[in-house]
Tab-separated table of C-alpha atoms in Angstrom:
chain	number	residue	atom	x	y	z
A	155	MET	CA	53.532	85.289	-72.622
A	156	ILE	CA	51.799	88.598	-74.108
A	157	SER	CA	53.742	90.599	-76.535
A	158	GLY	CA	54.158	94.474	-76.366
A	159	SER	CA	51.807	95.249	-79.486
A	160	THR	CA	49.065	93.134	-78.163
A	161	PHE	CA	49.000	94.709	-74.667
A	162	GLN	CA	48.660	97.940	-75.974
A	163	GLU	CA	45.778	97.090	-78.082
A	164	PHE	CA	43.904	95.739	-75.105
A	165	THR	CA	44.404	99.097	-73.262
A	166	CYS	CA	43.054	101.024	-76.231
A	167	VAL	CA	39.626	98.831	-76.375
A	168	VAL	CA	39.240	99.291	-72.720
A	169	CYS	CA	39.771	102.858	-72.876
A	170	LYS	CA	37.330	103.424	-75.574
A	171	ALA	CA	34.758	101.520	-73.372
A	172	PHE	CA	35.251	103.376	-70.453
A	173	GLN	CA	34.975	106.621	-72.322
A	174	LYS	CA	31.625	105.425	-73.793
A	175	THR	CA	30.136	104.470	-70.420
A	176	MET	CA	31.142	107.774	-68.776
A	177	ALA	CA	29.340	109.784	-71.859
A	178	ARG	CA	25.937	107.643	-71.105
A	179	LEU	CA	26.315	108.421	-67.348
A	180	LEU	CA	26.916	112.134	-67.807
A	181	GLN	CA	23.724	112.051	-70.324
A	182	ALA	CA	20.305	113.593	-68.610
A	183	PRO	CA	17.824	110.952	-67.614
A	184	PRO	CA	14.376	110.669	-69.521
A	185	LYS	CA	11.490	112.413	-67.988
A	186	PHE	CA	7.844	110.901	-67.612
A	187	HIS	CA	4.378	112.653	-68.005
A	188	PRO	CA	2.629	113.382	-65.172
A	189	SER	CA	-0.262	110.943	-65.902
A	190	GLU	CA	2.486	108.093	-66.019
A	191	TRP	CA	3.349	109.638	-62.394
A	192	HIS	CA	0.029	109.207	-61.016
A	193	VAL	CA	-0.424	105.829	-62.791
A	194	ALA	CA	2.761	104.487	-61.366
A	195	ASN	CA	1.765	105.774	-57.771
A	196	LYS	CA	-1.676	104.191	-57.980
A	197	MET	CA	0.135	100.953	-59.187
A	198	GLN	CA	2.490	101.126	-56.418
A	199	CYS	CA	-0.666	101.425	-54.088
A	200	ALA	CA	-2.669	98.635	-55.387
A	201	SER	CA	0.460	96.489	-55.694
A	202	THR	CA	1.181	97.409	-51.922
A	203	GLU	CA	-2.449	96.677	-50.852
A	204	SER	CA	-2.561	93.154	-52.798
A	205	GLN	CA	0.833	92.159	-51.137
A	206	LYS	CA	-0.284	93.225	-47.680
A	207	SER	CA	-3.760	91.195	-48.091
A	208	SER	CA	-1.830	88.341	-49.418
A	209	SER	CA	0.702	88.741	-46.428
A	210	GLU	CA	-2.363	89.189	-43.960
A	211	ARG	CA	-4.104	85.945	-45.225
A	212	LEU	CA	-0.977	84.070	-45.101
A	213	VAL	CA	-0.517	85.321	-41.534
A	214	ALA	CA	-3.971	84.219	-40.552
A	215	GLU	CA	-3.464	81.119	-42.222
A	216	SER	CA	-0.253	80.343	-40.556
A	217	ARG	CA	-1.660	81.194	-37.267
A	218	ARG	CA	-4.552	78.647	-38.047
A	219	LEU	CA	-2.103	76.323	-39.135
A	220	VAL	CA	0.055	76.428	-35.962
A	221	ASP	CA	-2.836	76.099	-33.773
A	222	GLU	CA	-4.228	73.277	-35.579
A	223	ILE	CA	-0.883	71.501	-35.988
A	224	GLU	CA	-0.271	72.341	-32.207
A	225	LYS	CA	-3.652	70.826	-31.088
A	226	THR	CA	-3.221	67.846	-33.426
A	227	THR	CA	0.461	67.448	-31.895
A	228	GLN	CA	-0.900	67.548	-28.517
A	229	LYS	CA	-3.728	65.341	-29.305
A	230	THR	CA	-1.699	63.167	-30.734
A	231	GLN	CA	1.138	63.027	-27.883
A	232	SER	CA	-1.972	62.737	-25.433
A	233	SER	CA	-3.000	59.684	-27.397
A	234	VAL	CA	0.462	58.327	-27.314
A	235	ASN	CA	0.944	59.034	-23.692
A	236	LYS	CA	-2.319	57.226	-22.913
A	237	LYS	CA	-1.250	54.313	-25.390
A	238	ILE	CA	1.916	53.965	-23.248
A	239	GLU	CA	-0.038	54.255	-20.020
A	240	GLN	CA	-2.240	51.301	-21.241
A	241	ARG	CA	0.503	49.381	-22.490
A	242	LEU	CA	2.258	50.048	-19.236
A	243	GLU	CA	-0.796	48.559	-17.279
A	244	GLU	CA	-1.246	45.844	-19.623
A	245	THR	CA	2.541	44.890	-19.206
A	246	LYS	CA	2.315	44.988	-15.767
A	247	PHE	CA	-1.019	42.893	-15.429
A	248	TRP	CA	0.892	40.103	-17.479
A	249	LYS	CA	4.032	40.452	-15.533
A	250	GLN	CA	2.069	40.098	-12.282
A	251	GLU	CA	0.216	37.018	-13.746
A	252	LEU	CA	3.593	35.618	-14.525
A	253	ASP	CA	5.117	36.453	-11.431
A	254	ASN	CA	2.202	34.785	-9.506
A	255	THR	CA	2.219	31.669	-11.628
A	256	LEU	CA	6.060	31.626	-11.006
A	257	GLU	CA	5.764	31.549	-7.527
A	258	GLN	CA	3.003	28.978	-7.513
A	259	LEU	CA	5.115	26.822	-9.631
A	260	VAL	CA	8.344	27.376	-7.712
A	261	ASN	CA	6.335	26.084	-4.492
A	262	GLU	CA	4.800	23.230	-6.378
A	263	THR	CA	8.586	22.272	-7.421
A	264	GLU	CA	9.737	22.780	-3.899
A	265	VAL	CA	6.851	20.428	-2.693
A	266	LEU	CA	7.286	17.933	-5.420
A	267	LEU	CA	11.138	17.689	-4.258
A	268	THR	CA	10.146	16.785	-0.637
A	269	PHE	CA	7.836	14.063	-2.228
A	270	LYS	CA	10.780	12.787	-4.393
A	271	ILE	CA	13.226	12.705	-1.235
A	272	ARG	CA	10.190	10.587	0.257
A	273	LEU	CA	10.436	8.369	-2.904
A	274	GLU	CA	13.997	8.073	-2.486
A	275	LYS	CA	14.067	7.003	1.180
A	276	ALA	CA	11.161	4.629	0.517
A	277	LEU	CA	13.368	2.795	-2.139
A	278	GLU	CA	16.097	2.517	0.144
A	279	SER	CA	14.005	1.529	3.119
A	280	CYS	CA	12.796	-1.451	0.786
A	281	LYS	CA	15.891	-2.815	0.271
A	282	GLU	CA	16.763	-4.190	3.661
A	283	PRO	CA	13.469	-5.979	4.186
A	284	LEU	CA	13.992	-7.520	0.964
A	285	VAL	CA	17.585	-8.817	1.859
A	286	ILE	CA	16.019	-10.102	4.935
A	287	SER	CA	13.405	-11.896	3.261
A	288	GLN	CA	15.807	-13.608	0.803
A	289	LYS	CA	18.256	-14.349	3.553
A	290	CYS	CA	15.376	-16.076	5.573
A	291	LEU	CA	14.611	-18.156	2.584
A	292	LEU	CA	18.060	-19.016	2.014
A	293	ASN	CA	18.726	-20.145	5.616
A	294	ARG	CA	15.190	-22.124	5.491
A	295	GLN	CA	16.816	-24.265	2.594
A	296	ARG	CA	19.341	-25.701	5.307
A	297	ARG	CA	16.334	-27.659	6.961
A	298	ALA	CA	16.836	-31.365	6.578
A	299	GLY	CA	14.734	-34.304	5.951
A	300	THR	CA	10.992	-33.969	5.745
A	301	ASP	CA	11.148	-30.488	7.564
A	302	LEU	CA	12.240	-29.136	3.886
A	303	VAL	CA	8.875	-28.642	2.968
A	304	HIS	CA	7.525	-25.958	1.146
A	305	ASP	CA	5.331	-24.760	4.298
A	306	GLU	CA	3.338	-21.580	4.698
A	307	VAL	CA	6.244	-19.601	6.084
A	308	GLU	CA	8.070	-20.142	2.907
A	309	GLN	CA	4.702	-19.437	0.793
A	310	GLU	CA	4.408	-16.192	2.712
A	311	LEU	CA	8.394	-15.542	2.518
A	312	VAL	CA	8.199	-16.054	-1.412
A	313	LYS	CA	5.018	-13.689	-1.289
A	314	GLU	CA	6.857	-11.030	0.640
A	315	ALA	CA	9.791	-11.046	-1.619
A	316	GLU	CA	7.520	-10.490	-4.553
A	317	VAL	CA	5.481	-7.756	-2.909
A	318	LEU	CA	8.899	-6.043	-1.956
A	319	GLN	CA	10.261	-6.390	-5.428
A	320	GLY	CA	7.014	-5.141	-6.818
A	321	VAL	CA	7.034	-1.973	-4.438
A	322	ILE	CA	10.729	-1.232	-5.538
A	323	ALA	CA	9.706	-1.451	-9.371
A	324	LEU	CA	6.743	0.557	-8.795
A	325	LEU	CA	8.776	3.232	-7.029
A	326	GLU	CA	11.354	3.347	-9.389
A	327	ARG	CA	8.981	3.848	-11.942
A	328	THR	CA	7.458	6.670	-10.071
A	329	LEU	CA	10.908	8.225	-9.135
A	330	GLU	CA	11.536	8.582	-12.808
A	331	GLN	CA	8.241	9.985	-13.438
A	332	THR	CA	8.807	12.471	-10.771
A	333	ASN	CA	12.307	13.324	-12.251
A	334	GLU	CA	10.740	14.128	-15.651
A	335	GLN	CA	8.177	16.202	-13.976
A	336	LEU	CA	10.506	18.143	-12.124
A	337	ARG	CA	12.606	18.633	-15.307
A	338	LEU	CA	9.467	20.034	-16.673
A	339	ASN	CA	8.622	22.346	-13.806
A	340	ARG	CA	12.366	23.771	-14.290
A	341	SER	CA	11.929	24.092	-18.025
A	342	THR	CA	8.858	26.028	-17.675
A	343	LYS	CA	10.042	28.016	-14.714
A	344	TYR	CA	12.853	29.157	-17.009
A	345	ASN	CA	10.360	30.213	-19.853
A	346	LEU	CA	8.333	31.990	-16.929
A	347	GLU	CA	11.535	33.634	-15.819
A	348	MET	CA	12.844	34.954	-19.198
A	349	ASP	CA	9.323	36.206	-19.961
A	350	VAL	CA	9.135	37.993	-16.372
A	351	LYS	CA	12.683	39.433	-17.118
A	352	ASP	CA	11.613	40.670	-20.854
A	353	LYS	CA	8.389	41.993	-19.143
A	354	PHE	CA	10.625	43.788	-16.493
A	355	ALA	CA	12.845	45.489	-19.317
A	356	ALA	CA	9.725	46.252	-21.209
A	357	LEU	CA	8.305	48.424	-18.357
A	358	MET	CA	11.609	49.905	-17.677
A	359	ILE	CA	11.589	51.401	-21.326
A	360	ASP	CA	7.776	52.321	-21.380
A	361	ASN	CA	8.162	53.979	-18.017
A	362	TYR	CA	11.303	55.924	-19.590
A	363	CYS	CA	9.051	56.849	-22.559
A	364	ALA	CA	6.085	57.680	-20.182
A	365	ASN	CA	8.300	60.227	-18.388
A	366	LEU	CA	9.567	61.806	-21.514
A	367	THR	CA	8.398	65.421	-21.900
A	368	ASN	CA	9.047	67.994	-24.738
A	369	ASN	CA	11.412	69.620	-22.467
A	370	THR	CA	13.286	66.753	-21.178
A	371	ALA	CA	17.113	67.172	-21.588
A	372	ASP	CA	17.895	64.247	-23.500
A	373	VAL	CA	15.379	64.015	-26.506
A	374	ARG	CA	16.968	63.892	-29.860
A	375	TYR	CA	16.752	62.865	-33.337
A	376	PRO	CA	17.832	59.367	-33.433
A	377	ASP	CA	18.489	57.762	-37.024
A	378	LYS	CA	16.280	55.552	-38.436
A	379	THR	CA	13.517	55.258	-35.812
A	380	VAL	CA	10.435	55.202	-37.533
A	381	LYS	CA	10.895	51.532	-39.112
A	382	ILE	CA	9.241	47.978	-38.684
A	383	GLU	CA	11.964	45.759	-37.435
A	384	GLU	CA	11.727	42.232	-38.801
A	385	ASN	CA	11.646	40.606	-35.511
A	386	PHE	CA	8.902	42.714	-34.351
A	387	VAL	CA	5.658	40.511	-33.280
A	388	SER	CA	1.851	41.559	-33.253
A	389	PRO	CA	0.003	42.358	-30.258
A	390	GLU	CA	-1.790	39.263	-30.599
A	391	ASP	CA	1.524	37.067	-30.796
A	392	TRP	CA	2.676	38.976	-27.867
A	393	LEU	CA	-0.438	38.161	-25.808
A	394	TYR	CA	-0.468	34.699	-27.198
A	395	PHE	CA	3.105	33.974	-25.887
A	396	SER	CA	2.536	35.116	-22.185
A	397	ASN	CA	-0.738	33.374	-22.196
A	398	ILE	CA	0.850	30.263	-23.505
A	399	ASN	CA	3.587	30.176	-20.679
A	400	VAL	CA	0.886	30.887	-18.034
A	401	GLU	CA	-1.268	28.055	-19.295
A	402	LYS	CA	1.707	25.662	-19.813
A	403	ALA	CA	2.687	26.471	-16.147
A	404	ASP	CA	-0.570	25.842	-14.831
A	405	LYS	CA	-0.712	22.588	-16.654
A	406	GLU	CA	2.616	21.514	-15.176
A	407	ARG	CA	1.659	22.890	-11.600
A	408	ASN	CA	-1.437	20.860	-11.998
A	409	ASN	CA	0.467	17.429	-13.266
A	410	SER	CA	2.626	18.073	-10.470
A	411	MET	CA	-0.197	18.093	-7.809
A	412	ALA	CA	-1.631	15.186	-9.411
A	413	LEU	CA	1.704	13.372	-9.132
A	414	ARG	CA	1.967	14.177	-5.627
A	415	VAL	CA	-1.582	12.662	-4.659
A	416	LEU	CA	-0.415	9.582	-6.964
A	417	ILE	CA	2.915	9.502	-4.936
A	418	ASP	CA	1.375	9.725	-1.621
A	419	SER	CA	-1.288	7.236	-2.453
A	420	ILE	CA	1.476	4.538	-3.749
A	421	LEU	CA	3.484	5.381	-0.449
A	422	SER	CA	0.536	4.513	1.651
A	423	GLN	CA	-0.697	1.436	-0.372
A	424	ALA	CA	3.099	0.445	-0.400
A	425	VAL	CA	3.417	0.529	3.404
A	426	ASN	CA	0.063	-1.100	4.041
A	427	ASP	CA	0.941	-4.191	1.568
A	428	MET	CA	4.612	-4.446	3.177
A	429	CYS	CA	3.254	-3.939	6.797
A	430	LYS	CA	0.332	-6.648	6.179
A	431	GLN	CA	2.763	-9.126	4.262
A	432	CYS	CA	5.451	-8.790	7.055
A	433	GLU	CA	2.782	-9.563	9.781
A	434	MET	CA	1.572	-12.516	7.572
A	435	VAL	CA	5.151	-14.014	7.530
A	436	ASN	CA	5.632	-13.303	11.007
A	437	ILE	CA	2.307	-15.005	12.154
A	438	ALA	CA	3.187	-17.956	9.885
A	439	PHE	CA	6.651	-18.051	11.667
A	440	ARG	CA	4.979	-18.086	14.873
A	441	ASN	CA	2.541	-20.630	13.879
A	442	ARG	CA	5.198	-22.783	12.199
A	443	ALA	CA	7.477	-22.537	15.233
A	444	LYS	CA	4.685	-23.694	17.651
A	445	GLU	CA	3.843	-26.373	15.210
A	446	VAL	CA	7.227	-27.898	14.940
A	447	ARG	CA	7.795	-27.776	19.071
A	448	ASP	CA	4.363	-29.286	19.403
A	449	ALA	CA	5.749	-31.827	16.917
A	450	LYS	CA	9.153	-32.344	18.526
A	451	HIS	CA	7.422	-32.345	22.140
A	452	LYS	CA	5.181	-35.288	20.751
A	453	LEU	CA	8.321	-37.065	19.301
A	454	GLU	CA	10.057	-36.657	22.380
A	455	THR	CA	7.301	-38.162	24.448
A	456	LEU	CA	7.434	-41.051	21.880
A	457	LEU	CA	11.061	-41.366	22.298
A	458	ALA	CA	10.566	-41.701	26.123
A	459	VAL	CA	8.158	-44.314	25.497
A	460	VAL	CA	10.249	-46.207	22.920
A	461	MET	CA	13.234	-45.718	25.499
A	462	GLU	CA	11.267	-47.194	28.325
A	463	GLU	CA	9.855	-49.879	26.144
A	464	THR	CA	13.553	-50.715	25.015
A	465	ALA	CA	14.678	-51.042	28.490
A	466	SER	CA	11.671	-53.163	29.197
A	467	GLN	CA	12.388	-55.346	26.098
A	468	GLU	CA	15.911	-55.815	26.923
A	469	MET	CA	14.912	-56.820	30.805
A	470	ASN	CA	12.649	-59.498	28.848
A	471	ILE	CA	15.397	-60.658	26.768
A	472	VAL	CA	17.590	-61.060	29.824
A	473	ALA	CA	14.750	-62.957	31.640
A	474	LEU	CA	14.311	-65.235	28.461
A	475	LYS	CA	18.005	-65.829	28.317
A	476	LYS	CA	17.961	-66.781	32.078
A	477	ALA	CA	14.751	-69.021	31.505
A	478	ILE	CA	16.513	-70.948	28.833
A	479	ALA	CA	19.456	-71.366	30.763
A	480	ASP	CA	17.549	-72.329	33.618
A	481	LYS	CA	16.138	-75.447	31.577
A	482	GLU	CA	19.373	-76.615	30.881
A	483	GLY	CA	19.623	-78.291	34.158
A	484	PRO	CA	16.161	-80.147	34.016
A	485	VAL	CA	16.687	-81.155	30.306
A	486	LYS	CA	20.158	-82.555	31.496
A	487	VAL	CA	18.629	-84.491	34.321
A	488	ALA	CA	15.705	-86.006	32.344
A	489	GLN	CA	18.141	-87.317	29.251
A	490	THR	CA	20.753	-88.634	31.994
A	491	ARG	CA	17.930	-90.410	33.589
A	492	LEU	CA	16.727	-91.731	30.323
A	493	GLU	CA	20.542	-92.649	29.353
A	494	ALA	CA	20.922	-94.423	32.464
A	495	ARG	CA	17.816	-96.402	32.383
A	496	ASN	CA	18.427	-97.351	28.910
A	497	HIS	CA	21.168	-99.790	30.393
A	498	ARG	CA	18.671	-101.760	32.602
A	499	PRO	CA	19.202	-105.476	31.945
A	500	GLY	CA	16.844	-107.819	30.167
A	501	VAL	CA	13.282	-107.721	31.034
A	502	GLU	CA	13.822	-104.635	33.417
A	503	LEU	CA	14.201	-102.637	30.148
A	504	CYS	CA	10.704	-102.107	30.435
A	505	TYR	CA	8.850	-98.867	28.951
A	506	ASP	CA	7.309	-98.386	32.144
A	507	ALA	CA	5.472	-95.146	33.177
A	508	VAL	CA	8.740	-93.741	34.489
A	509	GLN	CA	10.263	-94.178	31.077
A	510	TYR	CA	7.179	-92.674	29.500
A	511	ARG	CA	6.978	-89.666	31.562
A	512	LEU	CA	10.862	-89.006	31.191
A	513	THR	CA	10.487	-89.289	27.692
A	514	GLY	CA	7.570	-86.827	27.596
A	515	GLU	CA	9.551	-84.453	29.935
A	516	VAL	CA	12.485	-84.521	27.685
A	517	GLN	CA	10.270	-83.422	24.898
A	518	GLU	CA	8.373	-80.955	26.732
A	519	ILE	CA	11.401	-79.160	28.188
A	520	THR	CA	13.024	-79.242	24.635
A	521	ARG	CA	9.795	-77.705	22.978
A	522	ASN	CA	9.670	-75.064	25.882
A	523	ILE	CA	13.333	-74.220	25.099
A	524	GLN	CA	12.523	-73.805	21.518
A	525	ARG	CA	9.614	-71.623	22.433
A	526	LEU	CA	11.727	-69.553	24.503
A	527	LYS	CA	14.389	-69.500	21.850
A	528	ASP	CA	11.790	-68.430	19.160
A	529	THR	CA	10.310	-65.565	21.570
A	530	LEU	CA	14.001	-64.463	22.145
A	531	ALA	CA	14.468	-64.279	18.812
A	532	LEU	CA	11.349	-62.220	18.286
A	533	ALA	CA	12.403	-59.975	21.147
A	534	GLU	CA	15.802	-59.377	20.021
A	535	THR	CA	14.145	-58.447	16.357
A	536	GLU	CA	11.705	-56.211	18.515
A	537	LEU	CA	14.575	-54.595	20.222
A	538	LYS	CA	16.201	-54.010	17.118
A	539	GLY	CA	13.309	-52.187	15.900
A	540	LEU	CA	12.811	-50.272	19.031
A	541	ARG	CA	16.470	-49.103	18.785
A	542	ARG	CA	15.980	-48.158	15.075
A	543	ARG	CA	12.831	-46.277	16.064
A	544	GLN	CA	14.754	-44.375	18.962
A	545	LEU	CA	17.404	-43.599	16.406
A	546	SER	CA	14.896	-42.371	13.726
A	547	LEU	CA	13.060	-40.253	16.493
A	548	GLU	CA	16.464	-38.845	17.955
A	549	GLU	CA	17.157	-37.880	14.246
A	550	GLU	CA	13.698	-36.507	13.817
A	551	ILE	CA	13.700	-34.694	16.795
A	552	GLN	CA	17.377	-33.017	16.227
A	553	ILE	CA	15.818	-32.088	12.639
A	554	LYS	CA	12.968	-30.383	14.497
A	555	ALA	CA	15.705	-28.680	16.737
A	556	ASP	CA	17.576	-27.593	13.647
A	557	THR	CA	14.316	-26.128	11.988
A	558	LEU	CA	13.453	-24.450	15.339
A	559	TYR	CA	16.998	-22.880	15.405
A	560	ILE	CA	16.868	-21.649	11.873
A	561	ASP	CA	13.328	-20.249	12.417
A	562	GLU	CA	13.699	-18.998	16.089
A	563	VAL	CA	17.395	-17.871	16.391
A	564	LEU	CA	18.264	-17.001	12.557
A	565	CYS	CA	15.159	-15.750	10.980
A	566	MET	CA	12.828	-14.355	13.440
A	567	PRO	CA	15.277	-12.135	15.319
A	568	MET	CA	16.635	-10.655	12.202
A	569	ARG	CA	13.141	-10.100	11.243
A	570	GLU	CA	12.684	-7.794	14.253
A	571	SER	CA	14.924	-5.385	12.810
A	572	VAL	CA	12.476	-4.674	9.670
A	573	CYS	CA	10.901	-1.360	10.777
A	574	ILE	CA	8.389	-0.109	8.164
A	575	ASN	CA	7.132	3.326	8.942
A	576	ASN	CA	5.325	5.784	6.909
A	577	PHE	CA	7.317	7.334	4.144
């Protein structure tokens, strides 16, 4: 807090200073010599002229600089506009290339999908003929006796099963290859679509930039625009990227086309092989059926002969037995005569011609009866052989009938359902 004495001292000092200032102001200003006045005027003129010249030079330089900068700005802006137009044309060109390549790849993928469907249908169509072939082999295992033979039919059926299994394996591998190619096509298609999408976005941005003018309403001063981003790529890399996408798409499209040609060839060859082998099996079946039928007919003819001969032999045995029975009377008569004449008395017991002839008659009849019995035994043995032969022929004929039933009733009608068309 200021005391009273101090305030009074301060007031005195201020008053003295004010008085001195007023005294100076009231003094008359100093006066200059006329020569000084003329010099001062000349200096003012010279200084003014110098300042005017300097200002005129600056105005002229400013106008020249403004004109130069305006021309440079217009030239640079025109160059930028031209570069943008060139970039637009280049981007449009590559977008069109990508669009064309993408369209071709999409079309090729759709066509390849139809070939995949053909492969799947072909693979499915091969399963039924294989099952039928295996069933035929299984049915023919039921043949009996000597008819259970590894004949031409069985050989062709085995070959058919091998052909079908080979075709199925080939079609499965080709289907896997087709699925892989479709995957590659879709992957390439995705890359192309992303590239086309980016090109479209770049075109929209560059079109916006191309339409900007100095009088456009939304031009502004964005922050930090003049910089190089870390993710910027060089024009060479930009061109290389799209070129690689197009080349890869062309490569996959060519691979897809080559695969289609291969699939077409495989399907055609598979159909030819299957049809050819199926026809070979059918021919073998027909030939075998004819062969078995002929053999059965021959056996039936032989059976008829054997049965006829059996009947003849049975009649022969009956005749032989009757002949043996018929000799009982004469032999009994001869032996009764001999026995009666053996009772002649004394000298009458003579070995006369009657005795001699009766003895010979008994011996002759006995020999003849034995001959008949021997012949009867042979006839009965022959009859047994004929009957065994008849049974054997009947069994063989039944075997042939069973074989014909297996081939003609079980197998051949089942094979008629096999339909091998172009896939």
